[in-house]
mmCIF file of N, CA and C in Angstrom:
data_model
loop_
_atom_site.group_PDB
_atom_site.id
_atom_site.type_symbol
_atom_site.label_atom_id
_atom_site.label_comp_id
_atom_site.label_asym_id
_atom_site.label_seq_id
_atom_site.Cartn_x
_atom_site.Cartn_y
_atom_site.Cartn_z
ATOM 1 N N UNK A 16 50.507 111.225 86.712
ATOM 2 C CA UNK A 16 50.852 110.894 88.086
ATOM 3 C C UNK A 16 51.412 112.144 88.759
ATOM 4 N N UNK A 17 50.929 112.436 89.934
ATOM 5 C CA UNK A 17 51.374 113.603 90.690
ATOM 6 C C UNK A 17 52.303 113.168 91.812
ATOM 7 N N UNK A 18 53.444 113.831 91.886
ATOM 8 C CA UNK A 18 54.396 113.547 92.958
ATOM 9 C C UNK A 18 54.250 114.617 94.026
ATOM 10 N N UNK A 19 54.166 114.192 95.267
ATOM 11 C CA UNK A 19 54.121 115.150 96.362
ATOM 12 C C UNK A 19 55.498 115.218 96.995
ATOM 13 N N UNK A 20 55.883 116.401 97.369
ATOM 14 C CA UNK A 20 57.187 116.597 97.985
ATOM 15 C C UNK A 20 57.014 116.652 99.491
ATOM 16 N N UNK A 21 57.758 115.798 100.178
ATOM 17 C CA UNK A 21 57.723 115.824 101.637
ATOM 18 C C UNK A 21 58.515 117.021 102.124
ATOM 19 N N UNK A 22 58.041 117.674 103.184
ATOM 20 C CA UNK A 22 58.841 118.755 103.749
ATOM 21 C C UNK A 22 60.117 118.179 104.364
ATOM 22 N N UNK A 23 61.159 118.982 104.385
ATOM 23 C CA UNK A 23 62.419 118.534 104.968
ATOM 24 C C UNK A 23 62.258 118.344 106.472
ATOM 25 N N UNK A 24 62.965 117.380 107.001
ATOM 26 C CA UNK A 24 62.995 117.149 108.445
ATOM 27 C C UNK A 24 63.989 118.153 109.019
ATOM 28 N N UNK A 25 63.532 118.984 109.944
ATOM 29 C CA UNK A 25 64.392 120.012 110.529
ATOM 30 C C UNK A 25 64.982 119.497 111.833
ATOM 31 N N UNK A 26 66.307 119.556 111.940
ATOM 32 C CA UNK A 26 67.007 119.029 113.104
ATOM 33 C C UNK A 26 67.735 120.127 113.858
ATOM 34 N N UNK A 27 67.903 119.902 115.152
ATOM 35 C CA UNK A 27 68.644 120.805 116.025
ATOM 36 C C UNK A 27 69.967 120.134 116.379
ATOM 37 N N UNK A 28 70.860 120.850 117.001
ATOM 38 C CA UNK A 28 72.153 120.296 117.388
ATOM 39 C C UNK A 28 72.037 119.072 118.276
ATOM 40 N N UNK A 29 70.994 119.011 119.113
ATOM 41 C CA UNK A 29 70.817 117.858 120.009
ATOM 42 C C UNK A 29 70.451 116.589 119.243
ATOM 43 N N UNK A 30 70.025 116.732 117.985
ATOM 44 C CA UNK A 30 69.639 115.585 117.159
ATOM 45 C C UNK A 30 70.829 114.965 116.423
ATOM 46 N N UNK A 31 71.998 115.557 116.581
ATOM 47 C CA UNK A 31 73.186 115.078 115.871
ATOM 48 C C UNK A 31 73.967 114.082 116.709
ATOM 49 N N UNK A 32 74.616 113.107 116.138
ATOM 50 C CA UNK A 32 74.681 112.854 114.703
ATOM 51 C C UNK A 32 73.339 112.366 114.179
ATOM 52 N N UNK A 33 72.989 112.820 112.996
ATOM 53 C CA UNK A 33 71.693 112.488 112.403
ATOM 54 C C UNK A 33 71.792 111.213 111.586
ATOM 55 N N UNK A 34 70.699 110.472 111.593
ATOM 56 C CA UNK A 34 70.649 109.259 110.778
ATOM 57 C C UNK A 34 69.256 109.079 110.209
ATOM 58 N N UNK A 35 69.172 108.298 109.162
ATOM 59 C CA UNK A 35 67.903 107.963 108.534
ATOM 60 C C UNK A 35 67.855 106.447 108.402
ATOM 61 N N UNK A 36 66.725 105.839 108.681
ATOM 62 C CA UNK A 36 65.494 106.443 109.147
ATOM 63 C C UNK A 36 65.664 106.998 110.559
ATOM 64 N N UNK A 37 64.897 108.053 110.858
ATOM 65 C CA UNK A 37 64.986 108.654 112.189
ATOM 66 C C UNK A 37 63.892 108.075 113.082
ATOM 67 N N UNK A 38 64.021 108.213 114.391
ATOM 68 C CA UNK A 38 63.065 107.610 115.326
ATOM 69 C C UNK A 38 61.618 108.078 115.144
ATOM 70 N N UNK A 39 61.402 109.241 114.549
ATOM 71 C CA UNK A 39 60.046 109.752 114.361
ATOM 72 C C UNK A 39 59.338 109.132 113.156
ATOM 73 N N UNK A 40 60.068 108.419 112.325
ATOM 74 C CA UNK A 40 59.459 107.813 111.135
ATOM 75 C C UNK A 40 58.640 106.590 111.530
ATOM 76 N N UNK A 41 57.449 106.452 110.972
ATOM 77 C CA UNK A 41 56.583 105.330 111.351
ATOM 78 C C UNK A 41 57.170 103.962 111.013
ATOM 79 N N UNK A 42 57.876 103.855 109.916
ATOM 80 C CA UNK A 42 58.491 102.584 109.533
ATOM 81 C C UNK A 42 60.003 102.730 109.609
ATOM 82 N N UNK A 43 60.512 102.899 110.822
ATOM 83 C CA UNK A 43 61.929 103.217 110.995
ATOM 84 C C UNK A 43 62.857 102.143 110.465
ATOM 85 N N UNK A 44 62.382 100.947 110.284
ATOM 86 C CA UNK A 44 63.263 99.886 109.800
ATOM 87 C C UNK A 44 63.098 99.638 108.303
ATOM 88 N N UNK A 45 62.592 100.609 107.560
ATOM 89 C CA UNK A 45 62.327 100.403 106.142
ATOM 90 C C UNK A 45 63.586 100.296 105.288
ATOM 91 N N UNK A 46 64.708 100.778 105.759
ATOM 92 C CA UNK A 46 65.993 100.598 105.066
ATOM 93 C C UNK A 46 67.106 100.634 106.104
ATOM 94 N N UNK A 47 68.306 100.201 105.734
ATOM 95 C CA UNK A 47 69.411 100.213 106.708
ATOM 96 C C UNK A 47 69.681 101.632 107.215
ATOM 97 N N UNK A 48 70.098 101.730 108.472
ATOM 98 C CA UNK A 48 70.418 103.037 109.050
ATOM 99 C C UNK A 48 71.668 103.597 108.370
ATOM 100 N N UNK A 49 71.571 104.838 107.976
ATOM 101 C CA UNK A 49 72.696 105.536 107.368
ATOM 102 C C UNK A 49 72.852 106.871 108.095
ATOM 103 N N UNK A 50 74.084 107.189 108.474
ATOM 104 C CA UNK A 50 74.356 108.472 109.112
ATOM 105 C C UNK A 50 74.545 109.516 108.026
ATOM 106 N N UNK A 51 74.022 110.702 108.273
ATOM 107 C CA UNK A 51 73.954 111.746 107.260
ATOM 108 C C UNK A 51 75.081 112.755 107.402
ATOM 109 N N UNK A 52 75.593 113.181 106.264
ATOM 110 C CA UNK A 52 76.623 114.217 106.232
ATOM 111 C C UNK A 52 75.986 115.474 105.644
ATOM 112 N N UNK A 53 76.008 116.555 106.419
ATOM 113 C CA UNK A 53 75.397 117.804 105.985
ATOM 114 C C UNK A 53 76.379 118.616 105.158
ATOM 115 N N UNK A 54 75.868 119.281 104.119
ATOM 116 C CA UNK A 54 76.728 120.148 103.322
ATOM 117 C C UNK A 54 76.893 121.488 104.037
ATOM 118 N N UNK A 55 77.630 122.402 103.433
ATOM 119 C CA UNK A 55 77.920 123.690 104.082
ATOM 120 C C UNK A 55 76.672 124.531 104.316
ATOM 121 N N UNK A 56 75.594 124.221 103.592
ATOM 122 C CA UNK A 56 74.333 124.944 103.767
ATOM 123 C C UNK A 56 73.432 124.301 104.811
ATOM 124 N N UNK A 57 73.910 123.216 105.454
ATOM 125 C CA UNK A 57 73.123 122.554 106.486
ATOM 126 C C UNK A 57 72.032 121.652 105.943
ATOM 127 N N UNK A 58 72.270 121.061 104.775
ATOM 128 C CA UNK A 58 71.289 120.187 104.136
ATOM 129 C C UNK A 58 71.908 118.815 103.903
ATOM 130 N N UNK A 59 71.116 117.772 104.133
ATOM 131 C CA UNK A 59 71.538 116.395 103.853
ATOM 132 C C UNK A 59 70.355 115.657 103.246
ATOM 133 N N UNK A 60 70.653 114.637 102.447
ATOM 134 C CA UNK A 60 69.595 113.844 101.822
ATOM 135 C C UNK A 60 69.937 112.372 101.971
ATOM 136 N N UNK A 61 68.957 111.575 102.385
ATOM 137 C CA UNK A 61 69.167 110.142 102.558
ATOM 138 C C UNK A 61 69.364 109.484 101.194
ATOM 139 N N UNK A 62 70.442 108.712 101.034
ATOM 140 C CA UNK A 62 70.674 108.054 99.749
ATOM 141 C C UNK A 62 69.703 106.903 99.479
ATOM 142 N N UNK A 63 69.038 106.400 100.504
ATOM 143 C CA UNK A 63 68.092 105.294 100.319
ATOM 144 C C UNK A 63 66.694 105.780 99.956
ATOM 145 N N UNK A 64 66.121 106.655 100.787
ATOM 146 C CA UNK A 64 64.713 107.030 100.596
ATOM 147 C C UNK A 64 64.525 108.450 100.078
ATOM 148 N N UNK A 65 65.607 109.245 100.057
ATOM 149 C CA UNK A 65 65.516 110.600 99.530
ATOM 150 C C UNK A 65 64.988 111.641 100.499
ATOM 151 N N UNK A 66 64.744 111.251 101.757
ATOM 152 C CA UNK A 66 64.274 112.220 102.744
ATOM 153 C C UNK A 66 65.316 113.321 102.906
ATOM 154 N N UNK A 67 64.860 114.564 102.865
ATOM 155 C CA UNK A 67 65.752 115.709 103.031
ATOM 156 C C UNK A 67 65.773 116.121 104.497
ATOM 157 N N UNK A 68 66.935 116.516 104.964
ATOM 158 C CA UNK A 68 67.129 116.975 106.338
ATOM 159 C C UNK A 68 67.801 118.333 106.284
ATOM 160 N N UNK A 69 67.372 119.239 107.160
ATOM 161 C CA UNK A 69 68.004 120.548 107.280
ATOM 162 C C UNK A 69 68.314 120.819 108.744
ATOM 163 N N UNK A 70 69.314 121.641 108.967
ATOM 164 C CA UNK A 70 69.655 122.053 110.324
ATOM 165 C C UNK A 70 68.933 123.354 110.647
ATOM 166 N N UNK A 71 68.406 123.442 111.864
ATOM 167 C CA UNK A 71 67.756 124.675 112.305
ATOM 168 C C UNK A 71 68.778 125.796 112.346
ATOM 169 N N UNK A 72 68.287 127.004 112.238
ATOM 170 C CA UNK A 72 69.137 128.188 112.321
ATOM 171 C C UNK A 72 69.984 128.136 113.590
ATOM 172 N N UNK A 73 71.284 128.314 113.450
ATOM 173 C CA UNK A 73 72.183 128.315 114.593
ATOM 174 C C UNK A 73 72.764 126.960 114.938
ATOM 175 N N UNK A 74 72.209 125.876 114.398
ATOM 176 C CA UNK A 74 72.744 124.536 114.661
ATOM 177 C C UNK A 74 73.959 124.310 113.771
ATOM 178 N N UNK A 75 74.900 123.543 114.269
ATOM 179 C CA UNK A 75 76.120 123.280 113.523
ATOM 180 C C UNK A 75 76.351 121.786 113.399
ATOM 181 N N UNK A 76 76.708 121.346 112.193
ATOM 182 C CA UNK A 76 76.993 119.930 111.962
ATOM 183 C C UNK A 76 78.468 119.631 112.155
ATOM 184 N N UNK A 77 79.291 120.670 112.327
ATOM 185 C CA UNK A 77 80.723 120.477 112.494
ATOM 186 C C UNK A 77 81.082 120.080 113.908
ATOM 187 N N UNK A 78 82.330 119.650 114.064
ATOM 188 C CA UNK A 78 82.826 119.300 115.394
ATOM 189 C C UNK A 78 83.180 120.566 116.152
ATOM 190 N N UNK A 79 83.046 120.507 117.473
ATOM 191 C CA UNK A 79 83.338 121.682 118.313
ATOM 192 C C UNK A 79 84.801 121.761 118.604
#
């Protein structure tokens, strides 16, 4: 069995706070909405479906 890796969803500051499923997903109601917490490297992973999210260069997940 071959597993394919989905590319990470890249988000900008305007997309925050980020949640999964996101509006661009075809089956957005496939699991309960969960808000994502990004690590210091700007990466987050959905605990339900495993979708990876990254912040675009220059975007910040912290509070202003």
